[in-house]
CSV table of C-alpha atoms in Angstrom, one decimal:
chain,number,residue,atom,x,y,z
Y,1,SER,CA,-13.0,-43.4,25.1
Y,2,GLY,CA,-16.6,-42.1,26.1
Y,3,PRO,CA,-15.0,-38.9,28.1
Y,4,GLN,CA,-12.6,-38.6,25.6
Y,5,ALA,CA,-15.1,-38.3,23.1
Y,6,ARG,CA,-17.5,-35.4,24.5
Y,7,LEU,CA,-14.1,-33.0,24.3
Y,8,HIS,CA,-15.3,-32.2,20.8
Y,9,ARG,CA,-19.3,-30.9,20.1
Y,10,PRO,CA,-20.6,-33.3,17.4
Y,11,LYS,CA,-20.4,-30.9,13.7
Y,12,ALA,CA,-24.5,-30.9,13.2
Y,13,GLU,CA,-25.0,-29.5,16.5
Y,14,ILE,CA,-22.6,-26.9,15.8
Y,15,LEU,CA,-24.1,-25.8,12.3
Y,16,ARG,CA,-27.8,-26.3,14.4
Y,17,GLU,CA,-26.2,-23.0,16.5
Y,18,LEU,CA,-24.2,-21.4,14.0
Y,19,ARG,CA,-28.0,-21.0,11.9
Y,20,ARG,CA,-29.9,-19.8,15.2
Y,21,LEU,CA,-27.5,-17.4,16.1
Y,22,ARG,CA,-27.2,-16.1,12.3
Y,23,ALA,CA,-31.0,-15.3,12.6
Y,24,THR,CA,-31.1,-14.0,16.0
Y,25,SER,CA,-31.3,-9.9,15.9
Y,26,VAL,CA,-27.4,-8.7,16.8
Y,27,ARG,CA,-29.4,-5.5,18.2
Y,28,ALA,CA,-29.9,-5.1,21.6
Y,29,ASP,CA,-33.6,-5.1,22.8
Y,30,ASP,CA,-35.0,-1.5,23.9
Y,31,ASP,CA,-36.9,-3.0,27.0
Y,32,ASP,CA,-33.6,-4.1,28.2
Y,33,PRO,CA,-31.2,-1.1,29.3
Y,34,ASP,CA,-29.0,-3.0,30.6
Y,35,GLU,CA,-27.9,-4.6,27.8
Y,36,LEU,CA,-27.7,-1.8,26.2
Y,37,GLN,CA,-25.3,0.1,28.1
Y,38,LEU,CA,-23.5,-3.0,28.5
Y,39,THR,CA,-22.5,-2.9,24.6
Y,40,LEU,CA,-22.3,1.0,24.5
Y,41,SER,CA,-20.2,1.0,27.6
Y,42,LEU,CA,-17.5,-1.4,25.8
Y,43,PRO,CA,-14.0,0.0,25.7
Y,44,ALA,CA,-12.4,1.0,22.7
Y,45,ALA,CA,-8.7,-0.6,21.6
Y,46,PRO,CA,-6.5,1.6,23.1
Y,47,ALA,CA,-4.9,4.0,20.1
Y,48,LYS,CA,-1.5,4.0,20.6
Y,49,PRO,CA,1.1,6.9,19.9
Y,50,VAL,CA,3.6,6.8,16.9
Y,51,ARG,CA,7.0,6.1,18.2
Y,52,THR,CA,9.1,5.6,15.0
Y,53,LEU,CA,10.2,6.7,11.6
Y,54,GLU,CA,8.8,4.0,9.8
Y,55,GLN,CA,5.1,4.9,11.6
Y,56,LEU,CA,5.3,8.3,10.7
Y,57,ASP,CA,6.4,7.7,7.1
Y,58,ALA,CA,2.8,6.0,6.6
Y,59,LEU,CA,1.6,9.3,7.2
Y,60,ARG,CA,3.4,11.6,5.0
Y,61,LEU,CA,2.6,12.6,1.7
Y,62,THR,CA,4.5,14.0,-0.9
Y,63,ARG,CA,3.7,16.5,-3.6
Y,64,HIS,CA,3.4,14.7,-5.9
Y,65,ARG,CA,1.1,12.4,-4.4
Y,66,ILE,CA,-1.1,15.8,-3.2
Y,67,LYS,CA,-0.9,16.5,-6.8
Y,68,GLN,CA,-2.7,13.0,-7.3
Y,69,LEU,CA,-5.2,14.3,-4.8
Y,70,LEU,CA,-5.9,18.1,-5.9
Y,71,GLY,CA,-9.4,16.7,-8.1
Y,72,CYS,CA,-10.5,14.3,-5.3
Y,73,SER,CA,-13.4,15.4,-3.0
Y,74,GLY,CA,-12.8,16.1,0.5
Y,75,PHE,CA,-9.5,17.2,0.2
Y,76,ASP,CA,-9.1,19.4,2.7
Y,77,GLN,CA,-10.0,16.2,5.4
Y,78,VAL,CA,-7.9,13.7,3.9
Y,79,LEU,CA,-4.8,16.0,3.7
Y,80,SER,CA,-5.6,17.3,7.4
Y,81,ASN,CA,-3.3,15.5,10.2
Y,82,CYS,CA,-1.0,14.2,7.5
Y,83,PHE,CA,2.7,14.9,7.2
Y,84,VAL,CA,5.1,16.7,4.9
Y,85,ARG,CA,8.9,16.6,4.3
Y,86,LEU,CA,9.4,20.7,3.8
Y,87,ASN,CA,11.9,22.6,2.9
Y,88,VAL,CA,12.0,25.6,5.5
Y,89,ASN,CA,14.7,28.2,3.3
Y,90,ALA,CA,14.0,30.5,1.0
Y,91,GLY,CA,15.1,30.8,-2.7
Y,92,GLY,CA,18.8,31.2,-3.3
Y,93,VAL,CA,19.7,29.5,0.3
Y,94,PRO,CA,20.2,25.4,0.0
Y,95,PRO,CA,17.4,23.8,1.0
Y,96,GLU,CA,16.7,23.0,4.7
Y,97,TYR,CA,14.0,20.1,5.7
Y,98,ARG,CA,11.7,19.7,8.6
Y,99,ILE,CA,8.8,17.6,9.3
Y,100,ALA,CA,5.6,19.3,9.7
Y,101,GLU,CA,1.8,17.9,9.6
Y,102,ILE,CA,-0.8,19.4,7.7
Y,103,VAL,CA,-3.4,21.7,10.0
Y,104,LEU,CA,-5.4,23.6,6.9
Y,105,VAL,CA,-5.4,24.2,3.5
Y,106,ASP,CA,-6.4,27.5,2.5
Y,107,GLU,CA,-6.0,29.3,-1.3
Y,108,LEU,CA,-4.5,32.4,-2.8
Y,109,ALA,CA,-5.6,35.8,-4.5
Y,110,GLU,CA,-3.8,34.1,-7.1
Y,111,GLY,CA,-2.1,31.3,-9.2
Y,112,TYR,CA,1.1,29.7,-9.2
Y,113,TYR,CA,2.5,26.2,-11.2
Y,114,VAL,CA,3.8,23.4,-9.3
Y,115,ASP,CA,5.7,21.1,-11.7
Y,116,LYS,CA,3.3,22.8,-14.8
Y,117,LEU,CA,0.2,22.1,-12.8
Y,118,ALA,CA,-1.6,25.2,-11.8
Y,119,THR,CA,-3.2,25.3,-8.3
Y,120,ASN,CA,-4.0,28.1,-5.8
Y,121,VAL,CA,-3.7,25.8,-2.8
Y,122,VAL,CA,-1.2,26.7,-0.2
Y,123,LEU,CA,-0.8,24.9,2.9
Y,124,HIS,CA,-0.5,25.6,7.2
Y,125,LEU,CA,1.7,23.9,8.0
Y,126,ARG,CA,3.0,23.5,11.4
Y,127,TYR,CA,6.3,23.2,12.3
Y,128,GLU,CA,8.8,23.9,16.0
Y,129,ASP,CA,6.5,26.4,17.6
Y,130,VAL,CA,5.2,27.6,14.3
Y,131,VAL,CA,2.6,27.7,11.8
Y,132,GLN,CA,3.2,29.1,8.7
Y,133,LYS,CA,1.6,29.1,4.6
Y,134,HIS,CA,3.5,27.0,2.0
Y,135,GLU,CA,3.0,26.5,-0.9
Y,136,LEU,CA,3.2,22.8,-2.7
Y,137,ASN,CA,6.7,23.8,-4.2
Y,138,ASP,CA,7.9,23.9,-1.2
Y,139,ILE,CA,7.3,20.3,-0.1
Y,140,SER,CA,9.9,17.2,-0.6
Y,141,ASN,CA,8.9,14.2,-2.5
Y,142,MET,CA,11.9,12.6,-0.8
Y,143,ALA,CA,11.9,10.7,2.1
Y,144,PHE,CA,12.1,12.0,6.4
Y,145,THR,CA,15.9,11.3,7.4
Y,146,ARG,CA,16.2,10.0,10.7
Y,147,GLU,CA,17.8,13.3,11.5
Y,148,GLU,CA,14.6,14.9,10.6
Y,149,PHE,CA,12.7,12.6,12.8
Y,150,GLU,CA,14.8,12.9,16.1
Y,151,LEU,CA,14.8,16.7,15.8
Y,152,TRP,CA,10.5,16.4,14.7
Y,153,ARG,CA,10.3,13.9,18.2
Y,154,ASP,CA,12.5,16.4,20.5
Y,155,ASN,CA,10.4,19.2,19.6
Y,156,CYS,CA,6.7,17.6,20.2
Y,157,ILE,CA,8.5,16.9,23.8
Y,158,CYS,CA,9.6,20.1,24.3
Y,159,GLN,CA,6.5,21.9,22.9
Y,160,ALA,CA,3.9,18.8,24.7
Y,161,ILE,CA,2.7,18.5,21.0
Y,162,GLU,CA,-0.2,15.4,21.2
Y,163,TRP,CA,1.6,12.4,18.6
Y,164,PRO,CA,-0.2,11.2,16.3
Y,165,THR,CA,-1.7,8.0,16.6
Y,166,THR,CA,-1.8,4.2,15.3
Y,167,GLU,CA,-5.8,4.8,15.2
Y,168,LEU,CA,-5.0,8.2,12.9
Y,169,VAL,CA,-2.2,6.5,10.7
Y,170,ALA,CA,-5.0,3.6,10.5
Y,171,ARG,CA,-7.8,6.2,9.8
Y,172,LYS,CA,-5.3,8.3,6.7
Y,173,LYS,CA,-4.4,5.0,5.2
Y,174,ILE,CA,-8.8,4.6,4.4
Y,175,ASP,CA,-9.3,8.2,3.2
Y,176,LEU,CA,-6.1,8.1,1.3
Y,177,TYR,CA,-7.5,4.6,-0.4
Y,178,ASN,CA,-11.0,6.1,-0.8
Y,179,ALA,CA,-9.3,9.5,-3.0
Y,180,LEU,CA,-7.1,7.9,-5.0
Y,181,ASN,CA,-9.9,5.1,-5.8
Y,182,SER,CA,-12.3,7.8,-6.6
Y,183,GLU,CA,-9.9,10.2,-8.8
Y,184,GLY,CA,-11.2,9.6,-12.4
Y,185,LYS,CA,-14.8,8.0,-11.6
Y,186,ALA,CA,-16.3,10.8,-12.0
Y,187,PRO,CA,-15.1,13.6,-13.6
Y,188,SER,CA,-15.9,17.3,-13.6
Y,189,PRO,CA,-14.1,20.6,-14.9
Y,190,PRO,CA,-10.6,22.0,-13.9
Y,191,SER,CA,-13.2,25.3,-12.3
Y,192,GLN,CA,-15.1,23.0,-10.1
Y,193,GLN,CA,-12.3,20.7,-8.5
Y,194,SER,CA,-10.8,21.4,-5.8
Y,195,GLY,CA,-7.3,23.0,-6.0
Y,196,LEU,CA,-7.3,22.8,-10.1
Y,197,LEU,CA,-7.6,26.0,-12.0
Y,198,ALA,CA,-8.7,26.3,-15.5
Y,199,ALA,CA,-7.1,28.4,-17.9
Y,200,ASN,CA,-7.0,31.6,-17.5
Y,201,SER,CA,-9.1,31.5,-14.7
Y,202,MET,CA,-7.1,34.1,-12.5
Y,203,PRO,CA,-3.7,36.1,-12.9
Y,204,MET,CA,-1.0,33.3,-12.6
Y,205,ARG,CA,2.6,34.0,-11.6
Y,206,PRO,CA,5.4,33.1,-13.3
Y,207,VAL,CA,6.9,30.0,-13.3
Y,208,PRO,CA,9.8,30.3,-10.6
Y,209,ARG,CA,13.6,29.5,-11.9
Y,210,GLY,CA,16.3,27.8,-10.4
Y,211,GLY,CA,18.1,24.7,-10.1
Y,212,LEU,CA,16.4,21.4,-11.7
Y,213,LEU,CA,16.8,18.8,-9.0
Y,214,GLU,CA,16.5,21.3,-6.0
Y,215,ARG,CA,12.8,22.3,-7.7
Y,216,PHE,CA,12.0,18.7,-7.8
Y,217,GLY,CA,12.4,18.0,-3.8
Y,218,GLY,CA,16.5,17.2,-3.8
Y,219,THR,CA,19.4,18.7,-2.7
Y,220,TYR,CA,22.8,17.8,-5.4
Y,221,PRO,CA,25.5,15.7,-3.7
Y,222,TRP,CA,28.3,18.3,-4.0
Y,223,LYS,CA,28.5,21.9,-3.1
Y,224,LEU,CA,27.8,24.2,-6.6
Y,225,GLN,CA,30.9,25.7,-7.8
Y,226,ARG,CA,29.8,29.1,-9.7
Y,227,PRO,CA,32.2,31.3,-11.9
Y,228,LEU,CA,33.8,34.1,-10.4
Y,229,THR,CA,32.7,37.4,-12.3
Y,230,VAL,CA,36.0,38.8,-13.0
Y,231,ALA,CA,36.2,42.7,-14.3
Y,232,PRO,CA,37.9,42.9,-17.8
Y,233,VAL,CA,41.7,43.7,-17.6
Y,234,VAL,CA,42.2,47.5,-19.2
Y,235,PRO,CA,45.8,47.3,-21.4
Y,236,VAL,CA,48.4,50.0,-19.8
Y,237,PRO,CA,50.5,51.4,-22.7
Y,238,LEU,CA,54.3,51.0,-22.0
Y,239,PRO,CA,55.7,54.6,-21.8
Y,240,LEU,CA,58.4,54.9,-24.7
Y,241,GLU,CA,62.1,54.9,-24.6
Y,242,PRO,CA,63.8,58.2,-25.5
Y,243,VAL,CA,65.9,57.8,-28.5
Y,244,ALA,CA,70.1,58.1,-28.4
Y,245,SER,CA,71.1,62.0,-29.5
Y,246,GLY,CA,74.4,59.9,-32.7
Y,247,ASN,CA,72.0,58.8,-35.4
Y,248,SER,CA,74.5,56.7,-37.8
Y,249,SER,CA,71.6,56.4,-40.6
Y,250,GLY,CA,71.1,59.8,-41.6
Y,251,GLU,CA,67.5,59.8,-40.9
Y,252,GLU,CA,66.0,62.7,-38.3
Y,253,PRO,CA,65.6,61.9,-34.4
Y,254,ALA,CA,62.0,60.6,-33.0
Y,255,PRO,CA,61.0,63.9,-31.2
Y,256,SER,CA,61.7,63.3,-27.5
Y,257,LEU,CA,58.8,63.5,-24.5
Y,258,VAL,CA,60.8,65.0,-22.3
Y,259,SER,CA,61.5,68.3,-21.9
Y,260,ASP,CA,64.3,70.2,-22.6
Y,261,GLY,CA,63.9,72.7,-19.9
Y,262,GLY,CA,61.2,75.0,-22.3
Y,263,GLU,CA,63.6,75.3,-25.3
């Protein structure tokens, strides 16, 4: 039983070793360059590219979430490299959505309303092979669909676009957590908050009108049928029938509308 007992270190010995390690500095000594070089050259965990819809969805920002982040510090940095579901069609056309990456945050000279909130923020979004400015009203609150994800994935392959990595996902989760938890801790007037506009601070564009569901990023499950505008029909008077010459009642016949040959 003696050799088998030595397989486990005594508890007191382990506790002494832990106390010694806590008392020892974890910093490499300056006079030991080999140890310092070894510490700095340790390879980091390899970052794996995002390959599934569920992984990419962790980087998705909705219009509602962006509105919550408008007053946070570091708004530009938090939004950078996140993804949104973007309506690429103009007004009056059925919406068509693409997965787009936020490249840059910019501001307009005039403000506009997004769900009754005044802002002048626009986003430079990359989708397919273009980068264009879009307002927050073009961003959907709905999740990515499988078809949209496959189109985005194929486009990344064709355009040789670098895929987001799991390291980026982890970093963005921390950025979003810190930004949302810092919201409201140090309130400041809207004029000092990124993306928020105070009343009468700049000219505002009128609120756009449209379908309620479409304005909130959704699509109707049916095709809207609008009544056709039909021009009013003007009734055409019927021609009067000629009255017979013989009148047994003794009344004078009504004047005929047909000419009698110049009489």
